[in-house]
Structures are given as structure tokens and as C-alpha cells.
Coordinates of C-alpha atoms in Angstrom, one line a residue:
Chain T
M1 CA -16.8 -15.5 -117.5
P2 CA -17.1 -19.7 -118.0
C3 CA -15.2 -20.4 -120.3
W4 CA -15.7 -22.7 -123.3
R5 CA -12.0 -23.1 -125.0
N6 CA -10.5 -25.0 -127.7
Y7 CA -7.0 -26.4 -127.0
V8 CA -4.9 -27.5 -129.3
G9 CA -5.6 -31.3 -129.9
G10 CA -8.1 -31.2 -127.3
P11 CA -12.4 -30.5 -128.0
T12 CA -14.2 -27.2 -127.4
M13 CA -14.6 -27.7 -123.5
F14 CA -15.8 -26.0 -120.8
V15 CA -12.4 -24.9 -118.4
N16 CA -12.5 -23.3 -115.4
G17 CA -16.1 -22.6 -114.9
V18 CA -16.9 -23.7 -111.8
T19 CA -14.6 -23.0 -108.1
L20 CA -11.9 -20.9 -110.6
Q21 CA -14.5 -19.1 -112.6
N22 CA -13.2 -16.0 -111.7
R23 CA -9.2 -16.3 -110.9
G24 CA -8.4 -14.8 -114.5
L25 CA -10.2 -11.3 -113.0
P26 CA -8.3 -8.2 -110.9
D27 CA -8.8 -8.7 -107.5
S28 CA -10.6 -11.6 -107.7
H29 CA -10.5 -12.7 -104.1
R30 CA -12.7 -9.3 -102.8
L31 CA -16.3 -9.4 -102.0
S32 CA -17.3 -6.4 -105.2
V33 CA -15.6 -8.3 -107.8
Y34 CA -17.2 -12.1 -106.3
A35 CA -20.9 -10.4 -106.1
G36 CA -20.3 -9.0 -109.4
T37 CA -20.6 -11.8 -111.1
G38 CA -23.5 -13.3 -109.4
G39 CA -21.5 -14.3 -106.3
Y40 CA -23.0 -14.6 -102.9
G41 CA -26.4 -15.1 -105.2
A42 CA -26.8 -18.3 -103.8
L43 CA -26.8 -17.4 -100.3
R44 CA -30.1 -15.0 -101.5
K45 CA -31.7 -18.2 -102.6
V46 CA -31.6 -20.3 -99.9
L47 CA -32.3 -18.2 -97.6
L48 CA -34.6 -15.0 -99.1
D49 CA -36.6 -17.8 -101.8
P50 CA -36.5 -19.9 -99.2
M51 CA -35.0 -23.1 -100.2
A52 CA -35.7 -25.5 -97.3
P53 CA -32.4 -27.5 -95.9
D54 CA -34.0 -30.7 -97.3
Q55 CA -34.1 -29.4 -100.9
I56 CA -30.9 -28.2 -101.4
I57 CA -29.7 -31.7 -99.8
S58 CA -31.6 -33.6 -102.4
E59 CA -30.2 -30.9 -104.7
I60 CA -26.8 -31.4 -103.9
K61 CA -27.1 -35.1 -104.2
K62 CA -28.9 -34.5 -107.4
S63 CA -25.9 -33.1 -108.5
A64 CA -23.3 -36.2 -107.2
L65 CA -20.9 -34.0 -106.4
R66 CA -18.4 -36.3 -105.0
G67 CA -15.8 -35.6 -102.2
R68 CA -13.0 -33.5 -104.1
G69 CA -10.6 -34.1 -101.3
G70 CA -9.7 -37.7 -102.4
A71 CA -12.4 -39.9 -100.9
G72 CA -15.2 -39.2 -103.4
F73 CA -18.0 -39.8 -100.8
P74 CA -20.8 -38.5 -102.5
T75 CA -21.0 -35.0 -100.4
G76 CA -25.1 -34.9 -100.5
L77 CA -25.2 -38.2 -98.5
K78 CA -23.0 -37.3 -96.1
W79 CA -25.1 -33.9 -95.5
S80 CA -27.9 -35.8 -95.2
F81 CA -26.9 -37.9 -92.1
M82 CA -26.2 -34.7 -89.9
P83 CA -28.6 -35.3 -87.1
K84 CA -31.5 -33.2 -86.8
G85 CA -33.4 -31.9 -83.6
V86 CA -30.4 -32.1 -81.7
T87 CA -29.4 -29.3 -79.3
G88 CA -26.3 -27.7 -78.8
T89 CA -24.0 -27.1 -81.3
K90 CA -23.1 -28.4 -84.3
Y91 CA -20.1 -28.2 -86.3
L92 CA -19.3 -27.0 -90.0
L93 CA -16.0 -27.5 -91.1
C94 CA -13.4 -27.1 -94.1
N95 CA -10.7 -29.5 -94.5
A96 CA -7.7 -26.9 -96.4
D97 CA -5.1 -28.9 -95.3
E98 CA -3.9 -29.7 -98.7
G99 CA -0.9 -32.0 -98.4
E100 CA -0.9 -34.7 -100.7
P101 CA 1.8 -34.3 -102.8
G102 CA 1.4 -33.3 -106.1
T103 CA -2.2 -31.1 -105.3
C104 CA -2.2 -27.9 -105.2
K105 CA -5.8 -26.6 -106.7
D106 CA -7.5 -25.6 -102.9
R107 CA -4.2 -23.3 -102.2
D108 CA -5.6 -21.5 -106.1
I109 CA -9.4 -21.5 -104.6
M110 CA -8.4 -19.5 -101.7
R111 CA -6.2 -17.2 -103.3
Y112 CA -8.8 -16.4 -106.6
E113 CA -11.8 -17.7 -105.0
P114 CA -12.0 -17.4 -100.8
H115 CA -15.7 -15.9 -101.4
R116 CA -17.0 -18.8 -103.3
L117 CA -15.7 -21.2 -100.2
I118 CA -17.1 -18.9 -98.0
E119 CA -21.1 -19.0 -99.8
G120 CA -20.9 -22.8 -100.0
M121 CA -19.4 -23.5 -96.2
I122 CA -22.7 -20.7 -95.1
I123 CA -24.9 -23.3 -97.4
G124 CA -23.7 -26.2 -96.0
A125 CA -24.6 -24.6 -92.7
Y126 CA -28.0 -23.5 -93.1
A127 CA -28.8 -27.3 -94.9
M128 CA -27.4 -28.9 -91.9
G129 CA -28.0 -26.6 -88.9
A130 CA -24.7 -25.9 -87.6
S131 CA -24.5 -23.0 -85.6
A132 CA -19.6 -22.4 -86.0
G133 CA -17.3 -23.6 -88.6
Y134 CA -13.4 -23.4 -88.8
I135 CA -11.5 -23.5 -91.7
F136 CA -9.1 -25.6 -91.2
I137 CA -5.7 -23.9 -94.0
R138 CA -2.4 -25.7 -93.6
G139 CA 0.6 -23.8 -91.0
E140 CA 2.8 -23.2 -94.7
F141 CA -0.4 -21.6 -97.1
V142 CA 1.0 -18.0 -94.9
E143 CA -0.9 -16.0 -98.2
P144 CA -4.0 -18.3 -98.6
I145 CA -4.3 -17.5 -94.8
H146 CA -4.2 -14.1 -95.1
I147 CA -6.7 -13.7 -98.0
V148 CA -9.4 -15.9 -96.6
E149 CA -9.0 -13.7 -93.2
G150 CA -10.0 -11.1 -95.1
A151 CA -12.6 -12.5 -97.5
L152 CA -14.4 -13.7 -93.4
E153 CA -14.1 -9.7 -92.6
E154 CA -16.1 -8.5 -95.1
A155 CA -18.7 -11.6 -95.3
Y156 CA -19.3 -10.2 -91.7
A157 CA -19.9 -6.8 -92.5
K158 CA -22.1 -7.3 -95.5
G159 CA -24.3 -9.5 -93.2
Y160 CA -23.2 -12.9 -95.2
L161 CA -22.0 -14.3 -91.4
G162 CA -22.4 -13.8 -87.7
Q163 CA -26.5 -12.8 -86.3
N164 CA -29.5 -13.5 -88.0
I165 CA -27.8 -13.5 -91.6
L166 CA -29.4 -12.0 -94.3
G167 CA -32.6 -10.8 -91.8
T168 CA -33.4 -14.4 -91.0
D169 CA -32.8 -16.3 -87.8
F170 CA -29.9 -18.2 -89.0
S171 CA -26.3 -17.5 -87.6
F172 CA -23.4 -19.1 -88.1
D173 CA -20.1 -18.0 -87.6
L174 CA -17.0 -19.1 -89.4
Y175 CA -13.4 -18.7 -88.3
V176 CA -10.0 -19.6 -89.5
Y177 CA -8.0 -22.1 -88.1
R178 CA -4.1 -22.6 -88.9
G179 CA -2.4 -26.0 -89.5
A180 CA 1.9 -26.3 -88.1
G181 CA 2.2 -28.8 -90.3
A182 CA 1.5 -32.3 -90.4
Y183 CA 0.0 -33.8 -93.1
I184 CA -1.7 -36.7 -91.3
C185 CA -4.4 -33.4 -90.2
G186 CA -5.6 -34.4 -93.8
E187 CA -7.2 -37.0 -92.3
E188 CA -10.2 -35.6 -90.7
T189 CA -10.5 -37.3 -87.6
A190 CA -6.7 -36.1 -86.9
L191 CA -8.0 -32.7 -88.3
M192 CA -10.5 -32.1 -85.5
E193 CA -8.2 -33.6 -82.8
A194 CA -5.9 -30.4 -83.9
L195 CA -8.5 -28.2 -83.5
E196 CA -8.6 -29.7 -80.1
G197 CA -4.4 -28.6 -79.8
K198 CA -3.8 -32.0 -79.7
K199 CA -1.2 -33.8 -82.1
G200 CA -3.4 -34.6 -85.1
Q201 CA -4.2 -38.1 -84.5
P202 CA -6.6 -39.7 -86.7
R203 CA -9.4 -41.7 -84.1
F204 CA -10.9 -44.6 -84.6
K205 CA -14.3 -44.6 -86.3
P206 CA -17.2 -45.3 -85.6
P207 CA -18.2 -42.8 -83.9
F208 CA -18.2 -40.7 -87.3
P209 CA -17.7 -37.4 -87.0
A210 CA -21.3 -36.6 -88.4
S211 CA -22.1 -38.4 -84.5
Y212 CA -19.1 -37.6 -82.6
G213 CA -16.6 -35.3 -84.1
L214 CA -15.3 -31.9 -82.8
Y215 CA -15.4 -31.6 -79.2
G216 CA -17.5 -34.7 -80.0
R217 CA -20.5 -32.8 -81.3
P218 CA -22.0 -33.7 -84.7
T219 CA -19.7 -32.6 -87.4
T220 CA -19.7 -32.1 -91.6
I221 CA -16.5 -31.3 -93.3
N222 CA -15.9 -30.8 -96.3
N223 CA -12.8 -30.1 -98.5
V224 CA -12.7 -26.9 -100.4
E225 CA -13.1 -27.8 -103.2
T226 CA -16.4 -29.5 -102.6
F227 CA -17.7 -26.5 -100.7
A228 CA -16.4 -24.4 -103.6
S229 CA -18.8 -26.3 -106.6
V230 CA -22.1 -26.1 -104.0
P231 CA -23.2 -21.9 -105.1
D232 CA -23.5 -23.2 -108.6
I233 CA -25.4 -26.1 -108.2
I234 CA -27.9 -23.8 -105.9
T235 CA -28.1 -21.6 -108.3
K236 CA -28.2 -23.3 -111.8
G237 CA -29.8 -26.9 -110.5
G238 CA -28.1 -30.4 -109.4
D239 CA -29.1 -31.3 -113.2
W240 CA -26.9 -28.7 -114.7
F241 CA -24.0 -30.2 -112.6
L242 CA -24.1 -34.0 -113.0
N243 CA -24.3 -33.1 -116.9
L244 CA -21.2 -31.4 -117.0
G245 CA -19.8 -34.9 -116.4
K246 CA -21.1 -38.1 -116.4
P247 CA -23.5 -40.3 -114.4
N248 CA -21.9 -41.4 -111.1
N249 CA -19.1 -39.0 -111.5
G250 CA -21.2 -35.2 -111.9
G251 CA -19.5 -31.6 -112.7
T252 CA -16.3 -30.4 -113.0
K253 CA -13.1 -31.5 -111.4
I254 CA -9.8 -29.3 -111.0
F255 CA -6.6 -31.2 -112.0
S256 CA -3.5 -30.9 -110.5
V257 CA -1.2 -32.0 -113.5
T258 CA 2.5 -31.1 -112.6
G259 CA 6.1 -33.3 -112.8
H260 CA 7.3 -33.9 -116.6
V261 CA 5.3 -31.8 -118.6
Q262 CA 5.8 -28.5 -120.5
K263 CA 2.7 -26.4 -118.6
P264 CA 2.0 -27.5 -114.9
G265 CA -1.4 -26.1 -114.0
N266 CA -4.3 -26.8 -112.5
Y267 CA -7.2 -27.1 -114.8
E268 CA -10.4 -27.3 -114.0
V269 CA -12.8 -29.7 -117.0
P270 CA -15.4 -31.9 -116.3
M271 CA -15.4 -35.2 -115.1
G272 CA -14.3 -37.4 -118.0
L273 CA -12.5 -35.6 -120.6
P274 CA -9.8 -38.7 -121.6
F275 CA -6.4 -38.2 -120.1
K276 CA -5.2 -37.0 -123.6
D277 CA -7.2 -34.6 -123.8
L278 CA -6.0 -33.3 -120.4
L279 CA -2.2 -33.6 -121.3
A280 CA -2.5 -31.2 -124.6
M281 CA -3.7 -28.8 -122.2
A282 CA -0.9 -28.9 -120.0
G283 CA 1.4 -28.3 -122.7
G284 CA 2.5 -32.2 -122.8
L285 CA 5.7 -34.1 -122.6
R286 CA 8.6 -32.2 -123.0
P287 CA 10.6 -32.7 -126.4
G288 CA 12.0 -35.8 -127.4
R289 CA 10.5 -37.8 -123.5
Q290 CA 8.1 -40.6 -122.9
L291 CA 4.8 -41.4 -121.3
K292 CA 6.4 -43.7 -118.7
A293 CA 4.0 -43.7 -115.3
V294 CA 1.6 -41.2 -114.4
I295 CA -0.4 -41.2 -110.3
P296 CA -3.5 -40.1 -111.6
G297 CA -5.0 -39.0 -107.8
G298 CA -1.6 -37.9 -105.5
T299 CA 1.2 -40.8 -104.3
S300 CA -1.2 -42.1 -101.9
T301 CA -3.1 -44.2 -105.3
A302 CA -1.4 -46.4 -107.9
M303 CA 1.3 -45.7 -110.4
V304 CA -0.1 -46.8 -113.7
A305 CA 1.8 -47.6 -116.9
G306 CA 1.7 -44.6 -119.6
A307 CA 0.5 -46.5 -122.0
A308 CA -1.9 -48.2 -120.2
M309 CA -2.8 -43.7 -119.2
M310 CA -3.5 -43.1 -122.6
D311 CA -7.1 -45.0 -122.5
V312 CA -8.6 -43.3 -119.4
T313 CA -10.9 -41.0 -119.2
M314 CA -10.5 -38.0 -116.0
D315 CA -13.6 -40.0 -113.6
Y316 CA -13.9 -42.1 -110.9
D317 CA -15.1 -45.3 -112.2
S318 CA -12.7 -45.4 -115.4
I319 CA -9.8 -44.2 -113.3
S320 CA -10.7 -47.0 -110.8
K321 CA -11.1 -49.4 -114.1
A322 CA -7.6 -48.9 -114.8
G323 CA -6.2 -50.0 -111.1
S324 CA -6.0 -46.3 -108.8
A325 CA -8.3 -43.9 -108.1
L326 CA -8.6 -40.4 -109.0
G327 CA -7.9 -39.1 -105.6
A328 CA -7.5 -35.3 -105.5
G329 CA -6.7 -35.0 -109.2
S330 CA -3.1 -34.4 -108.2
V331 CA -2.5 -36.5 -111.8
I332 CA 2.2 -36.2 -111.6
I333 CA 3.6 -36.8 -115.0
I334 CA 6.4 -39.1 -115.4
D335 CA 8.3 -39.4 -118.5
N336 CA 11.5 -41.9 -119.3
S337 CA 14.3 -39.4 -118.2
V338 CA 13.4 -40.6 -114.4
C339 CA 14.7 -43.8 -112.5
I340 CA 11.1 -45.4 -110.8
V341 CA 13.2 -46.7 -107.9
K342 CA 15.2 -43.5 -107.0
T343 CA 10.7 -41.7 -107.9
V344 CA 9.7 -44.5 -105.5
E345 CA 12.4 -44.1 -102.5
R346 CA 11.3 -39.7 -102.8
I347 CA 7.2 -41.3 -102.9
A348 CA 8.2 -43.5 -99.7
R349 CA 10.4 -41.2 -97.8
F350 CA 7.5 -38.7 -97.3
Y351 CA 5.5 -41.1 -96.0
M352 CA 8.0 -42.6 -92.9
H353 CA 8.2 -38.8 -92.3
E354 CA 4.5 -38.3 -92.3
S355 CA 2.9 -41.3 -90.0
C356 CA 1.7 -40.3 -87.4
G357 CA 3.0 -42.7 -84.7
Q358 CA -0.2 -43.9 -83.7
C359 CA 0.2 -47.3 -85.0
T360 CA 2.6 -49.6 -85.0
P361 CA 2.4 -50.9 -89.1
C362 CA 2.6 -48.0 -90.0
R363 CA 4.5 -46.6 -87.6
E364 CA 7.4 -49.5 -88.0
G365 CA 6.2 -49.9 -91.6
M366 CA 6.6 -46.4 -93.2
G367 CA 10.2 -46.9 -92.2
W368 CA 10.7 -50.2 -93.6
L369 CA 9.4 -50.2 -97.1
W370 CA 11.9 -46.4 -97.1
R371 CA 15.0 -48.4 -95.9
V372 CA 14.1 -50.9 -98.3
M373 CA 14.0 -49.1 -101.3
H374 CA 17.1 -46.6 -99.9
R375 CA 19.4 -49.5 -100.2
L376 CA 17.6 -50.6 -103.8
E377 CA 18.5 -47.2 -105.2
N378 CA 21.7 -46.7 -103.3
G379 CA 23.1 -50.4 -105.3
Q380 CA 22.8 -52.3 -101.9
G381 CA 19.5 -54.1 -102.6
R382 CA 19.5 -57.8 -102.0
E383 CA 17.6 -60.3 -104.7
E384 CA 15.0 -61.0 -102.1
D385 CA 13.9 -57.5 -101.0
L386 CA 11.6 -57.4 -103.5
Q387 CA 9.0 -60.4 -102.2
L388 CA 10.3 -58.6 -99.1
L389 CA 8.5 -55.1 -100.0
L390 CA 5.5 -56.6 -101.1
D391 CA 5.3 -58.9 -97.9
V392 CA 5.8 -55.9 -95.8
G393 CA 3.2 -54.3 -98.0
S394 CA 0.7 -56.7 -97.8
R395 CA 1.6 -56.8 -93.3
I396 CA 0.6 -53.3 -92.9
E397 CA -2.6 -52.8 -95.9
G398 CA -5.8 -52.8 -93.9
R399 CA -4.3 -52.7 -91.0
T400 CA -4.5 -49.3 -89.3
I401 CA -7.3 -46.6 -88.4
C402 CA -6.4 -44.4 -90.9
A403 CA -5.3 -44.6 -94.7
L404 CA -2.3 -42.6 -94.7
A405 CA -0.6 -46.7 -94.6
D406 CA -2.3 -48.1 -97.6
G407 CA -1.8 -44.9 -99.4
G408 CA 2.0 -45.6 -98.6
V409 CA 2.3 -48.8 -100.1
A410 CA 0.7 -48.2 -103.3
P411 CA 3.6 -46.6 -105.0
V412 CA 6.1 -49.7 -104.3
V413 CA 3.6 -52.7 -105.0
S414 CA 2.0 -50.7 -107.9
S415 CA 5.5 -50.1 -108.9
I416 CA 7.3 -53.2 -108.4
R417 CA 4.1 -54.5 -110.6
L418 CA 5.2 -52.3 -113.4
F419 CA 8.6 -51.5 -113.8
R420 CA 10.0 -54.8 -112.1
E421 CA 12.7 -54.9 -115.0
E422 CA 14.0 -51.6 -113.4
Y423 CA 13.8 -52.7 -109.6
E424 CA 16.0 -56.0 -110.7
Y425 CA 18.4 -54.1 -112.5
H426 CA 19.5 -52.1 -109.7
I427 CA 19.6 -55.5 -107.8
Q428 CA 22.0 -57.3 -110.2
H429 CA 23.6 -54.3 -111.6
K430 CA 24.0 -52.0 -108.5
R431 CA 23.0 -49.0 -110.2
C432 CA 20.2 -47.1 -112.1
L433 CA 19.1 -48.6 -115.2
I434 CA 18.3 -45.1 -116.6
S435 CA 21.2 -43.0 -115.4
M436 CA 23.3 -45.2 -117.3
G437 CA 21.4 -44.5 -120.7
V438 CA 20.3 -48.1 -121.1
A439 CA 16.4 -47.1 -121.1
Chain R
M1 CA 7.4 -13.4 -71.5
L2 CA 5.5 -12.6 -74.4
S3 CA 5.2 -8.7 -75.8
E4 CA 1.2 -7.1 -75.5
K5 CA 0.9 -7.6 -78.9
S6 CA 1.7 -11.2 -79.2
L7 CA -0.7 -12.2 -75.5
A8 CA -3.9 -9.8 -77.9
E9 CA -3.3 -11.9 -80.6
I10 CA -3.0 -15.1 -78.6
A11 CA -6.2 -13.6 -77.2
R12 CA -8.2 -13.2 -80.4
E13 CA -7.5 -16.4 -81.5
R14 CA -8.3 -17.9 -77.7
A15 CA -12.4 -16.1 -77.9
K16 CA -13.0 -18.3 -81.7
Y17 CA -13.1 -21.4 -79.2
P18 CA -16.1 -22.5 -77.1
A19 CA -15.3 -21.1 -73.0
D20 CA -13.9 -24.7 -71.8
Q21 CA -11.9 -25.5 -75.1
A22 CA -8.6 -23.2 -73.9
R23 CA -6.6 -26.0 -75.5
S24 CA -7.5 -24.9 -79.3
A25 CA -5.7 -21.8 -79.2
L26 CA -3.0 -24.1 -78.2
L27 CA -1.5 -24.4 -82.0
A28 CA -2.1 -20.7 -82.2
A29 CA -0.1 -19.8 -79.6
L30 CA 2.7 -21.2 -80.1
R31 CA 3.0 -19.7 -83.7
I32 CA 2.9 -16.6 -82.0
A33 CA 5.6 -17.6 -78.6
Q34 CA 7.4 -18.7 -82.2
E35 CA 7.3 -15.9 -84.1
E36 CA 8.1 -13.4 -81.3
Q37 CA 11.5 -15.5 -79.5
G38 CA 12.4 -17.6 -82.9
Y39 CA 12.3 -20.2 -80.8
L40 CA 9.8 -22.5 -78.2
S41 CA 12.5 -22.3 -75.2
D42 CA 10.5 -24.6 -72.3
A43 CA 10.5 -21.8 -71.1
V44 CA 8.0 -20.2 -73.4
M45 CA 6.5 -23.6 -73.4
E46 CA 6.0 -23.8 -69.8
Y47 CA 4.2 -19.5 -70.5
V48 CA 1.6 -21.3 -72.6
A49 CA 0.6 -23.4 -71.0
D50 CA -0.2 -21.5 -68.1
L51 CA -2.1 -19.1 -70.7
L52 CA -3.7 -21.4 -71.7
G53 CA -4.8 -23.5 -68.3
I54 CA -3.6 -26.8 -69.4
P55 CA -0.6 -28.7 -68.4
A56 CA 2.6 -28.7 -69.3
I57 CA 2.9 -32.1 -71.0
Q58 CA 0.2 -31.1 -73.3
V59 CA 2.1 -28.1 -75.1
Y60 CA 5.4 -30.4 -75.0
E61 CA 4.0 -32.7 -77.1
V62 CA 2.2 -30.8 -80.1
A63 CA 5.9 -28.6 -80.2
T64 CA 7.4 -31.9 -80.5
F65 CA 4.5 -33.0 -82.9
Y66 CA 3.6 -30.2 -86.1
S67 CA 7.0 -29.8 -88.0
M68 CA 6.4 -25.7 -88.0
Y69 CA 7.6 -25.9 -84.3
D70 CA 11.8 -25.0 -84.0
L71 CA 12.5 -26.4 -80.6
Q72 CA 16.3 -24.9 -81.2
P73 CA 17.3 -21.4 -82.5
V74 CA 17.2 -21.1 -86.2
G75 CA 18.8 -18.1 -88.9
R76 CA 17.0 -15.1 -89.6
H77 CA 15.8 -17.0 -92.4
K78 CA 14.4 -20.3 -92.8
L79 CA 15.0 -21.6 -96.4
C80 CA 12.5 -24.6 -96.6
V81 CA 13.4 -26.7 -99.7
C82 CA 10.2 -28.8 -101.3
G83 CA 11.8 -32.4 -101.6
S84 CA 8.2 -34.2 -102.7
V85 CA 7.8 -36.2 -106.0
S86 CA 6.8 -32.9 -107.7
C87 CA 9.7 -30.8 -106.7
F88 CA 12.0 -34.5 -107.3
L89 CA 11.0 -34.6 -110.6
N90 CA 11.4 -31.0 -111.9
G91 CA 15.4 -30.6 -110.2
S92 CA 15.0 -30.1 -106.1
D93 CA 18.1 -31.9 -105.3
A94 CA 20.0 -29.8 -107.5
I95 CA 18.6 -27.0 -105.9
L96 CA 19.2 -27.8 -102.6
Q97 CA 22.9 -29.1 -103.6
H98 CA 23.0 -25.5 -105.4
L99 CA 22.0 -23.7 -102.0
S100 CA 24.1 -26.3 -100.0
E101 CA 26.9 -24.9 -102.1
R102 CA 26.3 -21.2 -101.9
L103 CA 25.9 -21.4 -98.4
G104 CA 28.3 -23.7 -97.1
V105 CA 26.6 -25.5 -94.8
G106 CA 24.4 -29.1 -95.2
L107 CA 21.2 -29.8 -94.7
G108 CA 19.8 -28.8 -90.8
E109 CA 22.7 -26.6 -90.7
T110 CA 22.5 -22.8 -90.2
T111 CA 25.4 -20.0 -91.4
A112 CA 27.8 -18.7 -89.4
D113 CA 26.3 -15.4 -89.7
G114 CA 23.1 -16.3 -88.1
L115 CA 21.1 -15.8 -91.2
F116 CA 20.5 -18.6 -93.1
T117 CA 19.3 -22.3 -91.7
L118 CA 18.8 -24.8 -94.6
Q119 CA 16.2 -27.2 -94.5
E120 CA 14.7 -30.1 -97.1
V121 CA 10.6 -30.5 -96.4
E122 CA 8.4 -32.2 -97.3
C123 CA 5.1 -31.7 -100.0
L124 CA 3.9 -27.2 -98.8
G125 CA 1.0 -27.7 -102.1
A126 CA 2.8 -25.4 -104.8
C127 CA 3.3 -28.7 -107.3
K128 CA 3.3 -26.5 -110.5
D129 CA 5.4 -24.3 -109.4
A130 CA 8.1 -26.5 -109.1
P131 CA 10.9 -26.4 -107.8
M132 CA 9.9 -24.7 -104.8
L133 CA 10.9 -23.4 -101.4
Q134 CA 8.9 -21.5 -98.6
V135 CA 11.2 -18.5 -97.4
G136 CA 9.1 -17.2 -94.0
D137 CA 5.4 -16.4 -95.2
H138 CA 6.4 -16.8 -98.9
Y139 CA 6.8 -19.5 -101.7
Y140 CA 9.1 -19.3 -104.0
G141 CA 8.6 -21.3 -106.9
N142 CA 10.0 -21.9 -110.7
L143 CA 13.2 -22.2 -109.1
T144 CA 16.9 -21.8 -110.8
P145 CA 20.3 -21.4 -110.1
E146 CA 20.0 -17.8 -110.8
S147 CA 17.2 -16.8 -108.8
L148 CA 18.1 -18.7 -106.0
D149 CA 20.8 -16.0 -106.0
A150 CA 19.3 -13.1 -106.7
L151 CA 16.4 -13.9 -103.6
L152 CA 20.1 -14.5 -101.3
A153 CA 21.0 -11.3 -102.5
E154 CA 17.5 -10.1 -101.8
L155 CA 17.4 -11.5 -98.2
R156 CA 20.6 -10.5 -97.5
G157 CA 20.3 -7.0 -98.6
G158 CA 17.9 -6.6 -95.3
A159 CA 14.4 -8.3 -96.6
D160 CA 13.2 -9.6 -93.4
D161 CA 10.4 -12.5 -94.6
V162 CA 10.7 -13.8 -91.4
R163 CA 10.4 -12.0 -88.2

């Protein structure tokens, strides 16, 4: 199914060819359909050919696959951190707590390609010597939960999971764990706390999960899309995957393009695709609208001005050079019909709501940011408020255990830098520049 | 306090974790209890604590931390409208207002007939379908006033998505 397609206004390219390659097939979530397209061939190759665990890890390293959950950490390197020769259980976890506003890709992988995720996890477990694993799915994802549970049953029935997989001495048990509603559980150590039946509050690091993870045992955790990329890397080789993208930015990436576009959706494209081509794939802007700003990696990443974004390519390095981050590939398109102050006020509310309350700068600071944004939006802003927001932001950043607070500061600070005149208009005129039709 | 069916389900969850990690089944046990009883009363939380052999305080702190647990009775159908950025950009405020007018309730309130509770929630991870809402186990996307009215009629007609 890898599709070479020509989109209007864009080049012919490899689209939806890796983690979503079966999405268009009927019943793509069924094992029979997945197996019919070569599914579980990578698992057979590593177990029966066989490939040594070190060979698998070096293939993943060669592919330049980086964590697709947002941090972009090299996957092969992460896998190599798992200690060898320890006695007792090692765990492999999948982060399917997808909650970053603008992100909706893991849900589709689980709905359409659950076996690709499962196969990727089994290969990872074999490479790292893990004997048990959990797929942590956010509790609201009831439909994906049922689909993944059904896929696990099928995989057990076929002998791909459980004791002595494919007749080898490798055994691996895999379960679904349902979250209960908390964005912070997407943070890897908060996720482990939740899995242990506690409040999802991040742990101080070090120790890192590879030495002290779930139940204090060596643990590796990866995102859904990361695991789902593994089977094809094993089948087709690390070089194949790397060459789909560009150096240091290997492979394809799903971009969830949402907001003010005509065809919002998940587009899996080669890393390094020009942003303007991605925008064209998503149907472009609505008639008569202009691109005002883009949040390229989910709301925890800095806003980029629309004009600047038109020169960016969709990969870690280029977006970072533009002052933001690729994050989870959640591209939020904002056109000139909306007020930036109101938009950022809404984003700030999210972080206030989702702060876990553990670190004071975050627990208090996210509320401060929202309250000041709220009064600005409601015509009660004061002259000193912009400096106040920047000061509060600078006193939060880098002073908390996890990255949630930094993510809450980024949209506020970046939007003041880009759209200061809109903020000032709110303060001086006690009303919005946009709804008054001035812009 | 809980049915045999719920207890069996909790036992299945318990079996996913090592013998000395009963607490790992807590989030699931609370979900199952809530599905049966409609909300988490102090009594059922204490019952779950005994069932898993953990202190009640550990149950309270989890029940109050996660957003999917209801500590008060709610309507038969909880309408959870996403108000995060992608839905906001696509008119989620108008969706909320439409529901509020149709149902005659404000945010967090339940209709007099006990059928609907209206809530605004943060990102549900279906941003490409914005604006969207969750009712029970199901997501409904690309909402319009017309599709909301159809959904309300369907739920009023006895469609049972929740419990």
C-alpha cells in the first residue's frame, strides 16, 4: 500500500507509507489483514532468521528514528541504555496517552494499525530483553482501547505473544492499561506512577527509567508512532528508513494538521517536506483567509509567524532553527480571523487545568499566566501586564521537575514576541483588534 | 457493594500486574465501580480500598486527581465538549452555547430530568474532527447545530451510550 501520490501544488511523494500504510484497507485492524500485507514478517525475521538484539538496535540507530512523542530522542540510543544481564523483570511501555492539544495521530494508528504497534513492541522487547509490557492508553480513547485489546487477543492466539513466541525461548506478555484523564501522564515517569496506581506526578530524574522505571525495574518507554515504525525498519533496513527523510531526521512522520485548514487530518510524509506542501495537502487555508501563525508541534511549542513558517521544512532541525520544535508533529494552523490573545488565553487555560500541582512554579505559575491572559482578553489588562507575563514566564522556565510548565510558557512568550501590537491594542482599547475588524 | 460481574472484571485487571502490585489495579477498579454505580461515593471508594488491600487515602487521592472520575452524581449522559485550541479555532464556544440553550443548563450542570450533564473538557485527542465532543464511550466530530440536535434526539430516544 505505500502510496506515491501527487497532491495539488505539491511534489509526488511517499505518503502514508509506514505507520498508516494499511489505513485505507477494510478491517485494517485485523490480524489477517495485517498479515496479508506482510505483517509479523519482521518479527519472524528477528526471531527465526535470527537477528541478535544488538543487530536490531544498530539497525534502529542507523534509521535515525527519533521519539515521535515529542522529545525526539534517538530511539536506538534509548534502547541501548537498557541494562543487560540483570536478573528479574524488565519492562517495555508504550505511551499512548496522546493529549498534547493538536495531536491526534496515535489514536489513528491504534484504530487502523494496532498490530503494527504490537509487532514493534514485541521486537523492542526482544531487543531489550523485556518480558512484560503495558500499552498506556488515555482513558477517553474507549474505541482504540477495545481495538487494541482485540488485537492483543489475536496476537496471543497466533503465538506472537505469551510463552515461547514462535517456538523460541523468548516470552513476552503485553497488556492494555487505561488512563483516567490527566495530560501529565504523557510524561514518562508520571505515566509509570499512574501505572503503579498513584497520582500521575512526574519523578525527579535521575534515576532514569532504564535503571529505575516501573516498580523500580529497568524500563523503556516509547510513543505509539515510534514503535509502529519499527517493523518496516527491520524488514526494509535502517538505511531505507533514513533515506525517506534526511540525515539526523530519518524516515516519515505523521503530521496532524488542524485548526484553520480545509482538510484537517493526519498526513504521514517524509521528514523534510516543505511546510507549504503540507499545508497544500491539508487543503490549504479557507477562501479569503491569510496565514497568521502556526504552532508546529503542539501547544507546548513556540508559535511561529505565518510568513516565516512558509520557508520551513518539516523536520526537527529546520523547525528548531525557526525558534520552535517539531514536538509531536501537531501542526495548528491559525488564520487572520482569530484573535491571538484569545487563542493564547485558551491555551493557557489548558496548562492551568493540567498542572499536576507538584512543583510550585508550575502549580501557581500556570494559574498566574491564565489569569493575566484572561484579564487582557476581557479588557481589564494593565500597562505592566506584558512585562508581568514575561517575568512570570522566566521565573517558571527550567524550575520544575518536568517540561509541562515550559510548555505552558512557550505559547505566551512567543505570541507576545510575534503579536505584541495585538496585546497592546487589548490593553489600550479594552477590546479586541480582530473582532473590531481593524486587522 | 459491587456486582459479581464488576468484581470479575476487577479480578481480570488485577491479574495483569505482579502479585505484590495490587495498587496498579486501582484506576481500573474505580472506573469499573463508577460504571456500575454512576459515581464514586465515599462508601464505594472505601470498599475498593479493602478489595485491593490498600489504605483508603490512596484511593481518595487517585479519585480526586484524575478527571474521568465523578465524585458527585451526574446525568445519564455526560456531554464533554472539547474546548482546547483546535476545537476552539473551529467554533467550540458556539457548540457549548448551543447545547446550553437547548438543554437549559450551564457548564457543570445537570438537566432537571437527570438525562444530561454539560461539561467543557480539555483536549480529547481528536483535533482533526474539531469541533468534537465525547458522550460515554463515543466521540462525535465535525459538530454543527443540526448534528447536535440529532444527537440529543437520539440520546433522548433511549440510545444508551453511557451506562
